[in-house]
């Protein structure tokens, strides 16, 4: 009879030296901590100092966040680098630095936000949450300020302070506590009912509606007594792709069992066919050529056909010339040159060799340029011997 396997003990977390950290400016502050931009051994990082609040179990909160960060090894989750203890004794969490702002900046800011970019963001968030749920982790505080955007236009989920293991039994579901941000909360959280991982899907649906309408979720009206969101309170633009709106509305279903799975969400997003111009810089609201071809292909329909691919603008390097300067006799190489305008004349010279001879050399005839070259060559021979190619 096979013996039951015991779970492996958690791996020790990497401890970083405070002397290796250089702190720069503060970039964010919340109820539970402050985040500063910094460097760790030359690498840009974000350093989060967690506050020791009197009514919060600091050790439990801190342990929960760092364990979740360590488990969240996914391209669309913030990369955990380690823990550092400040000189004054405070513990800090060190993660990669993501410099493109957060999703709220895109939703509420003036920059262009094409539908193709919104779908790309929706895919990134769904991939991250699907991964977390597969690891039995529930985020429980999904919102725009916790979704960072990289310089290449990719979304990364951060702030795992409320993350906990997914409940697997009815008794565990009863122990899941009230937490999160009101505008993104599922009805079952507000009503203090038993809840499960689908609360993240509800929050995800609210974020989709924010991206669709470019409206703060606090403006979405809640309907009593169930605390569901009234679809009539959402300003939907006329050019919104209908499948995207339908997906968002299905995610905010009042009943958790009626919400789609992550597989259904990802399949729906993959089949969306939106048509936008995406030729601008990502920090101005669009995708760039630096975005991988794989991510571009993911935005095409399920047939695998890429509907819009950003062209690659290749610039071949200039090759060094083996022609010899008519003035000094050395190879032209990569240096700037001056040539005679007469096509039949083969005289070329380094710009530096003929510039000092007089103004307008580049506009003179072939005979005059030849004269300049000859005089330069003679002076060079007198000083250095016969000019030789290098």
GROMACS .gro file of C-alpha atoms in nm:
model
  390
    1UNK     CA    1   0.000   0.000   0.000
    2UNK     CA    2   0.143   0.334  -0.106
    3UNK     CA    3   0.229   0.569   0.174
    4UNK     CA    4   0.069   0.916   0.158
    5UNK     CA    5   0.316   1.179   0.053
    6UNK     CA    6   0.383   1.471   0.282
    7UNK     CA    7   0.409   1.819   0.134
    8UNK     CA    8   0.759   1.951   0.089
    9UNK     CA    9   0.862   2.214   0.345
   10UNK     CA   10   0.865   2.569   0.213
   11UNK     CA   11   1.193   2.682   0.064
   12UNK     CA   12   1.391   2.943   0.259
   13UNK     CA   13   1.333   3.294   0.128
   14UNK     CA   14   1.629   3.491  -0.011
   15UNK     CA   15   1.763   3.751   0.232
   16UNK     CA   16   1.930   4.056   0.078
   17UNK     CA   17   2.186   4.284   0.241
   18UNK     CA   18   2.065   4.637   0.319
   19UNK     CA   19   2.403   4.778   0.215
   20UNK     CA   20   2.337   4.649  -0.139
   21UNK     CA   21   2.014   4.854  -0.165
   22UNK     CA   22   2.012   5.216  -0.286
   23UNK     CA   23   1.677   5.388  -0.227
   24UNK     CA   24   1.546   5.663  -0.455
   25UNK     CA   25   1.209   5.840  -0.449
   26UNK     CA   26   0.883   5.714  -0.300
   27UNK     CA   27   0.645   5.590  -0.571
   28UNK     CA   28   0.343   5.465  -0.377
   29UNK     CA   29   0.182   5.458  -0.036
   30UNK     CA   30  -0.113   5.268   0.108
   31UNK     CA   31  -0.266   5.162   0.436
   32UNK     CA   32  -0.030   4.867   0.474
   33UNK     CA   33   0.298   5.004   0.344
   34UNK     CA   34   0.507   5.243   0.137
   35UNK     CA   35   0.686   5.156  -0.188
   36UNK     CA   36   1.007   5.325  -0.303
   37UNK     CA   37   1.204   5.296  -0.622
   38UNK     CA   38   1.560   5.178  -0.575
   39UNK     CA   39   1.848   4.968  -0.700
   40UNK     CA   40   1.984   4.634  -0.587
   41UNK     CA   41   2.340   4.582  -0.709
   42UNK     CA   42   2.261   4.799  -1.011
   43UNK     CA   43   1.924   4.638  -1.090
   44UNK     CA   44   1.615   4.866  -1.073
   45UNK     CA   45   1.384   4.739  -0.797
   46UNK     CA   46   1.079   4.837  -0.594
   47UNK     CA   47   1.123   4.824  -0.216
   48UNK     CA   48   0.807   4.789  -0.007
   49UNK     CA   49   0.820   4.855   0.365
   50UNK     CA   50   0.522   4.698   0.542
   51UNK     CA   51   0.372   4.902   0.826
   52UNK     CA   52   0.328   4.747   1.170
   53UNK     CA   53  -0.033   4.850   1.237
   54UNK     CA   54  -0.169   4.801   1.591
   55UNK     CA   55  -0.484   4.616   1.483
   56UNK     CA   56  -0.318   4.398   1.217
   57UNK     CA   57  -0.124   4.077   1.269
   58UNK     CA   58   0.195   4.201   1.102
   59UNK     CA   59   0.376   3.868   1.100
   60UNK     CA   60   0.078   3.692   0.940
   61UNK     CA   61   0.028   3.964   0.676
   62UNK     CA   62   0.399   3.981   0.591
   63UNK     CA   63   0.440   3.603   0.573
   64UNK     CA   64   0.132   3.571   0.353
   65UNK     CA   65   0.255   3.828   0.101
   66UNK     CA   66   0.609   3.700   0.066
   67UNK     CA   67   0.498   3.336   0.037
   68UNK     CA   68   0.248   3.430  -0.235
   69UNK     CA   69   0.513   3.634  -0.417
   70UNK     CA   70   0.756   3.345  -0.402
   71UNK     CA   71   0.492   3.111  -0.549
   72UNK     CA   72   0.382   3.353  -0.823
   73UNK     CA   73   0.646   3.262  -1.079
   74UNK     CA   74   0.471   3.381  -1.394
   75UNK     CA   75   0.557   3.642  -1.663
   76UNK     CA   76   0.244   3.840  -1.570
   77UNK     CA   77   0.316   3.842  -1.196
   78UNK     CA   78   0.564   4.077  -1.035
   79UNK     CA   79   0.902   3.910  -0.982
   80UNK     CA   80   1.001   3.860  -0.618
   81UNK     CA   81   1.371   3.917  -0.549
   82UNK     CA   82   1.400   3.882  -0.173
   83UNK     CA   83   1.360   4.032   0.174
   84UNK     CA   84   1.580   4.299   0.325
   85UNK     CA   85   1.592   4.433   0.680
   86UNK     CA   86   1.639   4.808   0.708
   87UNK     CA   87   1.909   4.955   0.925
   88UNK     CA   88   1.635   5.066   1.167
   89UNK     CA   89   1.494   4.714   1.192
   90UNK     CA   90   1.197   4.726   0.953
   91UNK     CA   91   1.143   4.440   0.707
   92UNK     CA   92   1.104   4.520   0.337
   93UNK     CA   93   0.997   4.323   0.031
   94UNK     CA   94   1.210   4.369  -0.282
   95UNK     CA   95   1.059   4.307  -0.625
   96UNK     CA   96   1.138   4.403  -0.982
   97UNK     CA   97   1.064   4.761  -1.079
   98UNK     CA   98   0.795   4.809  -1.344
   99UNK     CA   99   0.818   5.158  -1.488
  100UNK     CA  100   0.510   5.201  -1.708
  101UNK     CA  101   0.262   5.306  -1.438
  102UNK     CA  102  -0.049   5.105  -1.353
  103UNK     CA  103  -0.376   5.020  -1.525
  104UNK     CA  104  -0.557   5.311  -1.357
  105UNK     CA  105  -0.328   5.549  -1.547
  106UNK     CA  106  -0.450   5.400  -1.874
  107UNK     CA  107  -0.817   5.385  -1.777
  108UNK     CA  108  -0.846   5.737  -1.639
  109UNK     CA  109  -0.566   5.915  -1.824
  110UNK     CA  110  -0.575   6.105  -2.154
  111UNK     CA  111  -0.356   5.865  -2.352
  112UNK     CA  112  -0.508   5.665  -2.642
  113UNK     CA  113  -0.634   5.321  -2.541
  114UNK     CA  114  -0.714   5.114  -2.855
  115UNK     CA  115  -0.936   4.808  -2.827
  116UNK     CA  116  -0.651   4.581  -2.929
  117UNK     CA  117  -0.445   4.711  -2.638
  118UNK     CA  118  -0.736   4.661  -2.398
  119UNK     CA  119  -0.774   4.301  -2.514
  120UNK     CA  120  -0.399   4.247  -2.469
  121UNK     CA  121  -0.419   4.380  -2.113
  122UNK     CA  122  -0.724   4.161  -2.043
  123UNK     CA  123  -0.531   3.856  -2.162
  124UNK     CA  124  -0.229   3.934  -1.945
  125UNK     CA  125  -0.443   3.972  -1.633
  126UNK     CA  126  -0.640   3.655  -1.707
  127UNK     CA  127  -0.321   3.453  -1.761
  128UNK     CA  128  -0.179   3.568  -1.428
  129UNK     CA  129  -0.499   3.493  -1.234
  130UNK     CA  130  -0.545   3.157  -1.405
  131UNK     CA  131  -0.194   3.066  -1.294
  132UNK     CA  132  -0.253   3.181  -0.936
  133UNK     CA  133  -0.577   2.984  -0.910
  134UNK     CA  134  -0.400   2.677  -1.048
  135UNK     CA  135  -0.158   2.719  -0.755
  136UNK     CA  136  -0.460   2.737  -0.518
  137UNK     CA  137  -0.401   3.107  -0.451
  138UNK     CA  138  -0.677   3.371  -0.440
  139UNK     CA  139  -0.564   3.731  -0.482
  140UNK     CA  140  -0.873   3.898  -0.323
  141UNK     CA  141  -0.764   4.256  -0.399
  142UNK     CA  142  -0.762   4.280  -0.777
  143UNK     CA  143  -0.788   4.642  -0.896
  144UNK     CA  144  -0.623   4.881  -1.138
  145UNK     CA  145  -0.362   5.012  -0.895
  146UNK     CA  146  -0.241   4.654  -0.835
  147UNK     CA  147  -0.191   4.592  -1.207
  148UNK     CA  148   0.139   4.739  -1.323
  149UNK     CA  149   0.221   4.806  -1.689
  150UNK     CA  150   0.575   4.752  -1.816
  151UNK     CA  151   0.756   4.969  -2.069
  152UNK     CA  152   0.675   4.709  -2.334
  153UNK     CA  153   0.302   4.717  -2.261
  154UNK     CA  154   0.269   4.398  -2.053
  155UNK     CA  155   0.057   4.382  -1.736
  156UNK     CA  156   0.197   4.237  -1.413
  157UNK     CA  157  -0.015   4.159  -1.105
  158UNK     CA  158   0.128   4.286  -0.776
  159UNK     CA  159   0.035   4.342  -0.408
  160UNK     CA  160  -0.028   3.995  -0.268
  161UNK     CA  161  -0.100   4.112   0.088
  162UNK     CA  162  -0.456   3.972   0.089
  163UNK     CA  163  -0.370   3.656  -0.104
  164UNK     CA  164  -0.444   3.326   0.064
  165UNK     CA  165  -0.487   2.960  -0.016
  166UNK     CA  166  -0.807   2.869  -0.196
  167UNK     CA  167  -1.069   2.709   0.027
  168UNK     CA  168  -1.125   2.343  -0.055
  169UNK     CA  169  -1.398   2.260   0.197
  170UNK     CA  170  -1.717   2.431   0.319
  171UNK     CA  171  -1.555   2.493   0.656
  172UNK     CA  172  -1.255   2.664   0.495
  173UNK     CA  173  -1.487   2.882   0.285
  174UNK     CA  174  -1.653   3.005   0.605
  175UNK     CA  175  -1.316   3.119   0.737
  176UNK     CA  176  -1.240   3.344   0.438
  177UNK     CA  177  -1.265   3.697   0.572
  178UNK     CA  178  -1.399   4.027   0.442
  179UNK     CA  179  -1.121   4.210   0.257
  180UNK     CA  180  -1.046   4.394  -0.064
  181UNK     CA  181  -1.166   4.721  -0.218
  182UNK     CA  182  -1.541   4.788  -0.212
  183UNK     CA  183  -1.587   4.884  -0.579
  184UNK     CA  184  -1.432   4.553  -0.692
  185UNK     CA  185  -1.584   4.321  -0.430
  186UNK     CA  186  -1.806   4.032  -0.526
  187UNK     CA  187  -2.155   4.038  -0.367
  188UNK     CA  188  -2.081   3.734  -0.152
  189UNK     CA  189  -1.797   3.922   0.019
  190UNK     CA  190  -2.019   4.221   0.096
  191UNK     CA  191  -2.292   3.993   0.227
  192UNK     CA  192  -2.042   3.797   0.442
  193UNK     CA  193  -2.139   3.473   0.268
  194UNK     CA  194  -1.922   3.172   0.194
  195UNK     CA  195  -1.688   3.255  -0.090
  196UNK     CA  196  -1.439   3.089  -0.321
  197UNK     CA  197  -1.187   3.175  -0.594
  198UNK     CA  198  -1.459   3.316  -0.820
  199UNK     CA  199  -1.441   3.643  -0.624
  200UNK     CA  200  -1.131   3.718  -0.834
  201UNK     CA  201  -1.332   3.658  -1.151
  202UNK     CA  202  -1.590   3.913  -1.034
  203UNK     CA  203  -1.314   4.169  -0.970
  204UNK     CA  204  -1.169   4.087  -1.311
  205UNK     CA  205  -1.507   4.159  -1.471
  206UNK     CA  206  -1.519   4.498  -1.297
  207UNK     CA  207  -1.174   4.577  -1.437
  208UNK     CA  208  -1.289   4.477  -1.787
  209UNK     CA  209  -1.583   4.716  -1.752
  210UNK     CA  210  -1.347   4.990  -1.639
  211UNK     CA  211  -1.132   4.937  -1.948
  212UNK     CA  212  -1.439   4.926  -2.174
  213UNK     CA  213  -1.595   5.244  -2.034
  214UNK     CA  214  -1.278   5.419  -1.913
  215UNK     CA  215  -1.479   5.495  -1.600
  216UNK     CA  216  -1.389   5.449  -1.235
  217UNK     CA  217  -1.559   5.141  -1.085
  218UNK     CA  218  -1.689   5.357  -0.799
  219UNK     CA  219  -1.936   5.505  -1.047
  220UNK     CA  220  -2.095   5.166  -1.117
  221UNK     CA  221  -2.424   5.145  -0.927
  222UNK     CA  222  -2.487   4.850  -0.695
  223UNK     CA  223  -2.838   4.703  -0.685
  224UNK     CA  224  -2.996   4.605  -0.353
  225UNK     CA  225  -3.039   4.365  -0.187
  226UNK     CA  226  -2.784   4.149  -0.369
  227UNK     CA  227  -2.512   4.414  -0.419
  228UNK     CA  228  -2.472   4.322  -0.786
  229UNK     CA  229  -2.364   4.581  -1.045
  230UNK     CA  230  -2.637   4.745  -1.254
  231UNK     CA  231  -2.530   4.712  -1.623
  232UNK     CA  232  -2.731   5.025  -1.705
  233UNK     CA  233  -2.489   5.233  -1.496
  234UNK     CA  234  -2.196   5.144  -1.723
  235UNK     CA  235  -2.132   5.391  -2.010
  236UNK     CA  236  -2.049   5.160  -2.301
  237UNK     CA  237  -1.896   5.330  -2.609
  238UNK     CA  238  -2.065   5.244  -2.941
  239UNK     CA  239  -1.750   5.089  -3.089
  240UNK     CA  240  -1.705   4.839  -2.804
  241UNK     CA  241  -1.671   4.480  -2.936
  242UNK     CA  242  -1.990   4.305  -2.824
  243UNK     CA  243  -1.815   3.977  -2.725
  244UNK     CA  244  -1.586   4.171  -2.491
  245UNK     CA  245  -1.883   4.340  -2.321
  246UNK     CA  246  -2.069   4.009  -2.292
  247UNK     CA  247  -1.763   3.850  -2.134
  248UNK     CA  248  -1.731   4.130  -1.878
  249UNK     CA  249  -2.100   4.107  -1.785
  250UNK     CA  250  -2.078   3.730  -1.742
  251UNK     CA  251  -1.785   3.776  -1.502
  252UNK     CA  252  -1.990   4.002  -1.272
  253UNK     CA  253  -2.282   3.759  -1.240
  254UNK     CA  254  -2.439   3.779  -0.894
  255UNK     CA  255  -2.417   3.402  -0.849
  256UNK     CA  256  -2.060   3.275  -0.834
  257UNK     CA  257  -2.153   2.952  -1.012
  258UNK     CA  258  -2.268   3.152  -1.317
  259UNK     CA  259  -1.929   3.316  -1.369
  260UNK     CA  260  -1.704   3.174  -1.643
  261UNK     CA  261  -1.384   2.983  -1.579
  262UNK     CA  262  -1.043   3.121  -1.670
  263UNK     CA  263  -1.020   2.877  -1.958
  264UNK     CA  264  -1.346   3.012  -2.101
  265UNK     CA  265  -1.228   3.369  -2.048
  266UNK     CA  266  -0.896   3.311  -2.223
  267UNK     CA  267  -1.060   3.124  -2.512
  268UNK     CA  268  -1.307   3.409  -2.560
  269UNK     CA  269  -1.034   3.673  -2.561
  270UNK     CA  270  -0.828   3.472  -2.807
  271UNK     CA  271  -1.113   3.462  -3.057
  272UNK     CA  272  -1.183   3.836  -3.036
  273UNK     CA  273  -1.114   4.012  -3.366
  274UNK     CA  274  -1.057   4.382  -3.310
  275UNK     CA  275  -0.915   4.621  -3.566
  276UNK     CA  276  -0.703   4.913  -3.449
  277UNK     CA  277  -0.400   5.105  -3.563
  278UNK     CA  278  -0.121   5.015  -3.321
  279UNK     CA  279   0.170   5.209  -3.465
  280UNK     CA  280   0.238   5.435  -3.166
  281UNK     CA  281   0.459   5.398  -2.862
  282UNK     CA  282   0.315   5.172  -2.587
  283UNK     CA  283   0.348   5.442  -2.324
  284UNK     CA  284   0.133   5.661  -2.548
  285UNK     CA  285  -0.133   5.392  -2.545
  286UNK     CA  286  -0.035   5.135  -2.809
  287UNK     CA  287   0.178   4.830  -2.865
  288UNK     CA  288   0.520   4.849  -3.028
  289UNK     CA  289   0.747   4.630  -3.231
  290UNK     CA  290   0.917   4.530  -2.906
  291UNK     CA  291   0.604   4.332  -2.819
  292UNK     CA  292   0.673   3.970  -2.895
  293UNK     CA  293   0.527   3.809  -3.204
  294UNK     CA  294   0.374   3.548  -2.978
  295UNK     CA  295   0.166   3.810  -2.798
  296UNK     CA  296   0.062   3.961  -3.129
  297UNK     CA  297  -0.042   3.621  -3.260
  298UNK     CA  298  -0.247   3.563  -2.946
  299UNK     CA  299  -0.459   3.861  -3.040
  300UNK     CA  300  -0.563   3.707  -3.371
  301UNK     CA  301  -0.868   3.487  -3.425
  302UNK     CA  302  -0.869   3.120  -3.337
  303UNK     CA  303  -0.770   3.024  -3.692
  304UNK     CA  304  -0.416   3.124  -3.604
  305UNK     CA  305  -0.410   3.403  -3.862
  306UNK     CA  306  -0.245   3.720  -3.737
  307UNK     CA  307  -0.475   4.004  -3.839
  308UNK     CA  308  -0.228   4.281  -3.772
  309UNK     CA  309   0.145   4.247  -3.714
  310UNK     CA  310   0.367   4.544  -3.654
  311UNK     CA  311   0.638   4.549  -3.925
  312UNK     CA  312   0.998   4.516  -3.819
  313UNK     CA  313   1.201   4.811  -3.941
  314UNK     CA  314   1.546   4.663  -3.996
  315UNK     CA  315   1.838   4.898  -4.054
  316UNK     CA  316   2.146   4.726  -4.192
  317UNK     CA  317   2.475   4.859  -4.058
  318UNK     CA  318   2.689   5.065  -4.297
  319UNK     CA  319   2.986   4.864  -4.416
  320UNK     CA  320   3.337   5.016  -4.414
  321UNK     CA  321   3.460   5.127  -4.757
  322UNK     CA  322   3.783   4.985  -4.903
  323UNK     CA  323   3.824   5.284  -5.137
  324UNK     CA  324   4.134   5.492  -5.076
  325UNK     CA  325   4.137   5.862  -5.004
  326UNK     CA  326   4.281   6.061  -5.297
  327UNK     CA  327   4.447   6.296  -5.047
  328UNK     CA  328   4.616   6.073  -4.789
  329UNK     CA  329   4.608   5.737  -4.964
  330UNK     CA  330   4.447   5.561  -4.667
  331UNK     CA  331   4.129   5.356  -4.686
  332UNK     CA  332   3.805   5.547  -4.643
  333UNK     CA  333   3.672   5.301  -4.383
  334UNK     CA  334   3.375   5.443  -4.192
  335UNK     CA  335   3.489   5.805  -4.210
  336UNK     CA  336   3.284   6.084  -4.367
  337UNK     CA  337   3.378   6.148  -4.729
  338UNK     CA  338   3.370   6.409  -5.001
  339UNK     CA  339   3.336   6.306  -5.365
  340UNK     CA  340   3.344   6.482  -5.700
  341UNK     CA  341   3.002   6.555  -5.851
  342UNK     CA  342   3.113   6.432  -6.193
  343UNK     CA  343   2.997   6.070  -6.221
  344UNK     CA  344   3.291   5.976  -6.444
  345UNK     CA  345   3.541   6.116  -6.194
  346UNK     CA  346   3.647   5.860  -5.936
  347UNK     CA  347   3.798   6.098  -5.682
  348UNK     CA  348   3.691   6.052  -5.320
  349UNK     CA  349   3.863   6.186  -5.012
  350UNK     CA  350   3.823   6.200  -4.637
  351UNK     CA  351   3.630   6.509  -4.540
  352UNK     CA  352   3.897   6.590  -4.285
  353UNK     CA  353   4.164   6.577  -4.555
  354UNK     CA  354   4.006   6.840  -4.779
  355UNK     CA  355   3.804   7.057  -4.540
  356UNK     CA  356   4.105   7.264  -4.439
  357UNK     CA  357   4.200   7.341  -4.800
  358UNK     CA  358   3.920   7.590  -4.853
  359UNK     CA  359   3.547   7.635  -4.860
  360UNK     CA  360   3.335   7.478  -5.127
  361UNK     CA  361   3.563   7.187  -5.210
  362UNK     CA  362   3.264   6.957  -5.242
  363UNK     CA  363   3.123   7.178  -5.518
  364UNK     CA  364   3.432   7.203  -5.733
  365UNK     CA  365   3.507   7.016  -6.052
  366UNK     CA  366   3.696   6.692  -6.076
  367UNK     CA  367   4.020   6.866  -6.180
  368UNK     CA  368   4.006   7.101  -5.883
  369UNK     CA  369   3.936   6.816  -5.640
  370UNK     CA  370   4.220   6.620  -5.795
  371UNK     CA  371   4.448   6.919  -5.738
  372UNK     CA  372   4.348   6.935  -5.374
  373UNK     CA  373   4.407   6.562  -5.338
  374UNK     CA  374   4.747   6.582  -5.503
  375UNK     CA  375   4.863   6.868  -5.280
  376UNK     CA  376   4.745   6.684  -4.970
  377UNK     CA  377   4.919   6.367  -5.079
  378UNK     CA  378   5.246   6.551  -5.143
  379UNK     CA  379   5.242   6.718  -4.801
  380UNK     CA  380   5.163   6.385  -4.636
  381UNK     CA  381   5.451   6.216  -4.821
  382UNK     CA  382   5.693   6.483  -4.711
  383UNK     CA  383   5.601   6.439  -4.345
  384UNK     CA  384   5.536   6.066  -4.312
  385UNK     CA  385   5.679   5.905  -4.619
  386UNK     CA  386   5.470   5.746  -4.891
  387UNK     CA  387   5.107   5.714  -4.783
  388UNK     CA  388   5.013   5.353  -4.727
  389UNK     CA  389   4.666   5.200  -4.689
  390UNK     CA  390   4.569   5.082  -4.343
   0.00000   0.00000   0.00000
